[in-house]
Amino acid sequence: MKRQVLLKSKYMVMMAMYFLSYLASAQTTVKGVVVSTESGESIPGATVIEKGTSNGTVTDIDGQFSMSIADPASAILKVSFVGYDSQEIAVSNQSIVNISLAPNLQDLDEVIVVGYGSVKKSDNTGALSSVKSEELNAYPALNAVQSLQGRAAGVQIQSTNGGQPGAAMSMKIRGGSSINASSQPLIVVDGFVGGEMPPPQDIQSMEVLKDASATAIYGSRAANGVLLITTKSGGIGKTKVDVNSSYSFQNASNRLDLLSGSDFRDYITEVVPAYSYNPDINTDWQEEILRPGHIWNNQVSVSGGSEAVKYYVSGTHFEQQGVVDNSMYQRYSITSNLTFDVSDWVTLGVNLYGRRSLDEGVLTQEQSGGSSDTGVLGAAARMEPDTPVRDQDGNFTQSRLGDNIDNPVAIANGIDRERVSDRFQTNAFAEFKILDWLTFKSTLGAGVTSYREGEFRSSQLVRGGDAGIAALEFDKATNVLTENYFTINKEFGIHRINWVNGYSYQKMVGENMTAGSSFFPSEAVSFWNLGSGAEFTPSTSETSTRILKSYYSRVNYALLDKYVFTATMRYDGASNFAQNNKWAYFPSGAIAWNIGDEDFMQAIEPISEMKIRASYGLTGNQGIGAYESLATLVAQYSNRPGEGSLILGSLANPNLTWETTSQLNLGMDIGLIENRVNLSVDYYNKITSDLLFDRPIPSFLGVDEDPATQLQNAGEIRNSGIEAMLSTKNLVGDLTWSSDLVFAMNKNEVLSLPDSTIQYENAPGHFNISTGFMLLQEGQPIGIYYGYVYEGVTQPEDVLLEGSDGKVGGEQFKDLNGDGKLDDADRTIIGNPHPKFTWSFNNNFTYKNFDLNLFIQGVQGNEMMNLTRMELESFRGTTNVSTAALDRYDAVSNPNGSIPSADTDRTMKVSSRWVEDGSYVRLKNLALGYTVPKSVLDKIKVRSLRVYVSAQNLLTFTNYSGLDPEAAYQNEGDGTNNGDSNRNLGLDYGSYPNVKTYTVGLNLGF
C-alpha cells in the first residue's frame, strides 16, 4: 500500500513537472528582425504568423517583431510582405529568429485597386496614378484632396479661397471636361460611390483613374475622372494603438503694398482736393484684421485582429484658426472598418464614417463689393489709412471715399456666419466565395449629409441697413446605394481572366429650406430668433429625388502574361434625364503588351520591365439637376385674394441628354536597373460633346425668364496632353534618396459652340464693367481674357483716342483698326489662364534614424487677371491705392512716370495692363524627422516614436504682383451643375490670403 502511494506520488510529481514545463514553454518569447536580402534594410509591416494557428504579429518600423510561441520546438514561422518571396522558418527552440526576404519582381507587380475590384499591375491597361498614405500625410492638411496637390500627373488642384479655414478645393483631372457642368471627379470610398473622403490619416491609398479604360465602369459620372479611396484596416496580430499629433503655426504669406501716411496724403489731396486728411491717424487695415493662425491636428487609432476578425477604429480632431479675425474651422470625425471571416467562403464587413464640422467664416471674394456687400480683404485694401477703427463715440467707422463701405474690422466682427455640417456614411458588404475562381459581393451603403447655415449682419453695418438682417438655411442630402456583382478570377494554362458583372441601384434625395427676417428689437441672439424680426424675407423650401440604375461588365484577359485585353461596358439609366434619353451605353476597350517579358528583351539587362498601353472609350457627365429636362410652373400672386395664377417657369426638353466624353489614351511604363528607375508616360486626347447650354428661345413661348432660355445640348471641347512620372531610387544603404518627378501638359480648346463666340464677365459689381472680358470662342481655350491692349502712359506726342482718357498722362491703348477712337472693335484676346505645364519634384532622404522630405511644386505659363490691382491702380480717388502710385505720371514733378496719373474721370477698362504671368515655383513642404531607436523604446515599452518639424509654403518664386499666384476668384467648382471652376479661371480679387505654416509633430505607437 505504501509502495502504491509512493508510486502515485512520483507519478503526480512527474505530471506536475511536465505541466510546469509546458506552461514555461507556452510563455516562450521569440524575437527577431525581418530584412531585405538585396539592401539589408529592415522591412516594416511584414506579417509573421505561426503556421497553422491564428497567432501572429506585424513587424514595427524597424522591421522587428516579438511574439509568444506555445511550442518553440516544432513551431514554424511564415513571413510575408508584398514585393518579396514568402519564407517559412523553423523556430527550433531559438529565442531569436532573424529572417531575410528576397525581392520578387513578380510580386512587386502584385495588385492595384480598380473599379469594383483589383487586378495585377501587369494586367492593368488603364491610365492611373497611385498615391500612398505616407504621401497624403506628409504635412497637416484640411483633407486628402489638398494633400494630393502636385502628387499625381494630370491632376490640377487649387483652393477656391486661399488659406481660408475649411475652404473647398477645385480639382480637375486632365483639364475641365465641361463648360457649364461641374468638372469635379467622382469619389468612391471603399466601394461607396459618391462617398466623402475621411481625413488623410485614415486613408491607406488613393488611386486616380484617368482614361476611359479605367473609368468607363462608372459610366455616366466618370467623364471627370475617378478617385478610388481605400481606407485603413486591421491586420492579424496584437492590438496596436497609434497616436498622430501635430501643431502648426500660420501667418499670411503676403500682404498688399498700400499707401500710408504722407504718401497717401499727397495722393488723395492731388486727386480729391476737398478731402480733409487727418495726419494724426495712420491705420494699417491689413494689420488690424490679420493675426497668427494655427492648426491643431490629432488622431488616435486602434487596430488589430485575428484570422477571423480584423478591426480598425480611428478618431480625429482638426482645428484651424484662420489668419483673418473671426475665421475658424473645426472638425471631429470617426472612421471604423470591421471584417469578419465567418467561414472559408463567407466574409462580412462594414465601413463606418461620421463627421461633424463647424465653419465660422468671414465675407471675402464679394460679388458686389458696393456699399452693402464689401468683403473683409476688399475693404482692407480700399479703406483710407487716415480713418480710425472706431469714431469718438465708439462706433465702427465707414469709408469717406467712394462707396460708403464698412471698415474691415467692422465686417469681420459685425457679421456672424456659422455653418454646422454633419456627415454619416456606412457601407456594409457580404462576399461569398462560391468557387475558388468565382465570388459574389453585395454591398448596401447609405450616406446622409446635413448642414445648418446661419448669418446675421448687425444694424451697425451698412449691410445691416440700420435694421439687422438674419437668415437661416437647412439642407439635407441622402444617398442610398446597393451594388451586387460577380467576379471571376481564373487561370488556365497560358490564359488568365478577370471578369466583373454587376448591377447598381442608387437613390439621392435632397431637401432644403431657407428663412430670414430683419428689424430686430435685440441683436443679442443673432440669427436664432427670426420670429422677432418686424420684416420677413420670403421663405423657400424644396426637395428633389434622383435615381440611377446601372448594369456593368468588365473583362480583363491576359495571354502568356504578355498580352492583355480589357473591355468595359456600363448601361446607365438616370431619372434626371429627358424622356427620350433615360438610358445610355458607355463602352471602352484597351490593350497592353508586356513587351519586357518577350524573349528578345531579356538580353537588354538594364530594362527590368516594359509595357505599352492603348485605350479608347466613352464616359458621361450628369451635369443637370433632378428636373431640368421638365417644364416647370411658377406661381404669380395677386393683391386680390384667390386670384393668383401659374405661368410657365421653364420649357421642357424631351431630348436633353448627358455630356459625353470620348477619350483616346496611349501609354508606356518602363522599369530600369531592377526597377530602381520607373517611368510612366501617357498621351491622351479627349473630346466632350453634347455640352449643356441655356439657349435663347422666343419670348412668345411665355417662359417667366428675361431672357427666356431652354437647356439644350450643343457644342464640343477638347483636352489633349502628355503626362509623365519618373520615380527613382537614387541611393540605397545607410543613406537613401528616392525621388518622384511629375510633369503634365494639357491643351484645352473649344471646338464648337451654339454661337461661335460667347462673352461673359465675373468681376465685383462696383467695378461697373458692362461688357464681357472673358470669352468662349471656337478654336480657343475656355475662359481666355478679352480686352484692350495697353501701351503705357499717354505722352504729349501720342494721339488722344476718343473713348480713352483723352489726356496726357492717362492710359494709352492700341487702336487696332486705326479709326482714331477706342471702342469694342479695338478689343482682342489679351491672356490665357491655362498653364502650359505643371510639375512637381518630391525627394525623400533617410540616414539611419533621420528622414528628410523636400517637395517642390510648380505651374508654368498661365496668366492671371489681377482685379485687385485693377482697383488699386486705377487712381480714381475712390479708394486707397497701391504703392505703384509713387511713380504716377505728373507733367511737372514726374513726366517720366511709368504709371498713369490720378484721374477722377477715369473709367475702369479691362486691358492687358492687368494681365500678369501667374507662373510660380513653390517649396510646398520641407520636413525633418527622427525615429527613436528600438533599443530606447523597449525600455519605455513603446512600439514606435517619430518626432518631426516641417514647413509648408516656405518659399514662393513668382513674378505675380498679387497676394498669391494660386488665387481663385468665384471658382467654387462644387455642385452638380456648377461650371464656375471651368469658366472663372485665373481671376484674383479679395481672396483670403494664402499662409505659411510651421509644424511640430509626433507619431507614437504602442
Short mmCIF file of N, CA, C and O in Angstrom, two decimals, residues 48 58 68 96 121 205 219 250 265 340 452 458 502 556 566 588 633 667 701 731 752 776 784 811 848 855 868 898 946:
data_model
loop_
_atom_site.label_atom_id
_atom_site.label_comp_id
_atom_site.label_asym_id
_atom_site.label_seq_id
_atom_site.Cartn_x
_atom_site.Cartn_y
_atom_site.Cartn_z
N VAL A 48 4.17 38.18 -39.70
CA VAL A 48 4.82 36.99 -39.13
C VAL A 48 3.73 36.17 -38.44
O VAL A 48 3.12 36.63 -37.46
N VAL A 58 2.96 41.81 -36.65
CA VAL A 58 3.47 42.59 -37.78
C VAL A 58 4.73 43.31 -37.34
O VAL A 58 4.80 43.82 -36.21
N SER A 68 4.79 35.45 -28.67
CA SER A 68 4.84 34.27 -27.80
C SER A 68 4.54 33.03 -28.63
O SER A 68 3.61 33.03 -29.45
N ILE A 96 15.76 33.92 -30.70
CA ILE A 96 15.96 35.00 -31.68
C ILE A 96 15.98 34.37 -33.07
O ILE A 96 16.81 33.50 -33.35
N LYS A 121 -0.87 44.41 -61.42
CA LYS A 121 -0.36 45.60 -62.08
C LYS A 121 0.01 45.32 -63.53
O LYS A 121 -0.21 46.14 -64.41
N SER A 205 -4.61 54.21 -49.27
CA SER A 205 -4.11 54.53 -50.61
C SER A 205 -5.20 55.23 -51.40
O SER A 205 -6.39 55.16 -51.07
N GLY A 219 -19.35 54.82 -65.88
CA GLY A 219 -20.30 55.31 -66.86
C GLY A 219 -20.59 56.77 -66.90
O GLY A 219 -19.71 57.60 -67.17
N GLN A 250 0.71 79.49 -38.21
CA GLN A 250 0.46 80.02 -39.55
C GLN A 250 0.48 81.54 -39.56
O GLN A 250 0.06 82.19 -38.60
N ARG A 265 -1.49 111.03 -48.17
CA ARG A 265 -1.90 112.44 -48.14
C ARG A 265 -1.61 113.11 -49.47
O ARG A 265 -2.47 113.79 -50.06
N PHE A 340 -15.20 40.35 -40.92
CA PHE A 340 -15.43 39.08 -40.24
C PHE A 340 -15.34 37.96 -41.27
O PHE A 340 -16.11 37.93 -42.24
N ARG A 452 -26.61 73.21 -41.34
CA ARG A 452 -27.38 74.38 -40.96
C ARG A 452 -26.46 75.58 -41.06
O ARG A 452 -25.40 75.62 -40.45
N SER A 458 -25.14 92.86 -38.42
CA SER A 458 -25.53 93.84 -37.41
C SER A 458 -26.07 95.12 -38.03
O SER A 458 -25.68 95.52 -39.13
N GLY A 502 -22.15 43.17 -62.89
CA GLY A 502 -22.93 43.62 -61.75
C GLY A 502 -24.09 44.52 -62.08
O GLY A 502 -24.31 44.93 -63.23
N ASN A 556 -11.09 41.37 -68.19
CA ASN A 556 -9.66 41.59 -68.36
C ASN A 556 -9.02 40.24 -68.66
O ASN A 556 -9.06 39.33 -67.82
N THR A 566 -8.72 44.45 -72.34
CA THR A 566 -9.77 44.85 -71.40
C THR A 566 -10.94 45.43 -72.18
O THR A 566 -10.75 46.29 -73.05
N SER A 588 -15.81 50.88 -73.36
CA SER A 588 -14.39 51.18 -73.55
C SER A 588 -13.65 49.89 -73.86
O SER A 588 -14.09 48.79 -73.50
N LEU A 633 -43.60 75.21 -63.45
CA LEU A 633 -44.58 76.28 -63.30
C LEU A 633 -44.17 77.19 -62.16
O LEU A 633 -43.60 76.75 -61.17
N GLY A 667 -0.08 54.87 -73.74
CA GLY A 667 0.84 54.96 -72.62
C GLY A 667 1.95 53.94 -72.65
O GLY A 667 1.88 52.93 -73.36
N LEU A 701 -43.17 82.27 -76.21
CA LEU A 701 -43.49 80.99 -75.60
C LEU A 701 -43.96 81.15 -74.16
O LEU A 701 -44.46 80.21 -73.56
N LEU A 731 19.84 56.51 -54.15
CA LEU A 731 20.83 55.95 -53.24
C LEU A 731 20.16 54.90 -52.37
O LEU A 731 19.01 55.06 -51.96
N SER A 752 -16.59 73.64 -80.79
CA SER A 752 -17.80 74.23 -81.35
C SER A 752 -18.68 74.73 -80.22
O SER A 752 -18.62 74.24 -79.09
N LEU A 776 -15.72 82.52 -74.52
CA LEU A 776 -15.79 81.17 -75.05
C LEU A 776 -15.80 81.35 -76.56
O LEU A 776 -16.74 81.93 -77.12
N ILE A 784 -10.55 82.56 -71.89
CA ILE A 784 -9.47 83.50 -72.24
C ILE A 784 -9.92 84.93 -71.97
O ILE A 784 -11.11 85.25 -71.96
N GLU A 811 -4.18 106.52 -69.62
CA GLU A 811 -3.91 105.18 -70.16
C GLU A 811 -3.93 105.25 -71.69
O GLU A 811 -4.88 105.77 -72.28
N LYS A 848 20.14 56.59 -41.34
CA LYS A 848 19.94 55.92 -40.06
C LYS A 848 18.55 56.26 -39.53
O LYS A 848 17.56 55.88 -40.13
N PHE A 855 9.67 68.79 -50.99
CA PHE A 855 8.63 68.71 -52.01
C PHE A 855 8.46 70.08 -52.66
O PHE A 855 8.11 71.05 -52.00
N THR A 868 -7.74 92.90 -58.29
CA THR A 868 -7.37 93.70 -57.11
C THR A 868 -6.49 94.86 -57.54
O THR A 868 -6.69 96.02 -57.14
N SER A 898 5.98 105.86 -64.92
CA SER A 898 5.58 104.66 -65.66
C SER A 898 4.12 104.27 -65.40
O SER A 898 3.60 103.34 -66.02
N ARG A 946 8.24 58.72 -33.59
CA ARG A 946 8.90 59.63 -34.53
C ARG A 946 8.47 61.04 -34.21
O ARG A 946 7.29 61.32 -34.01
#
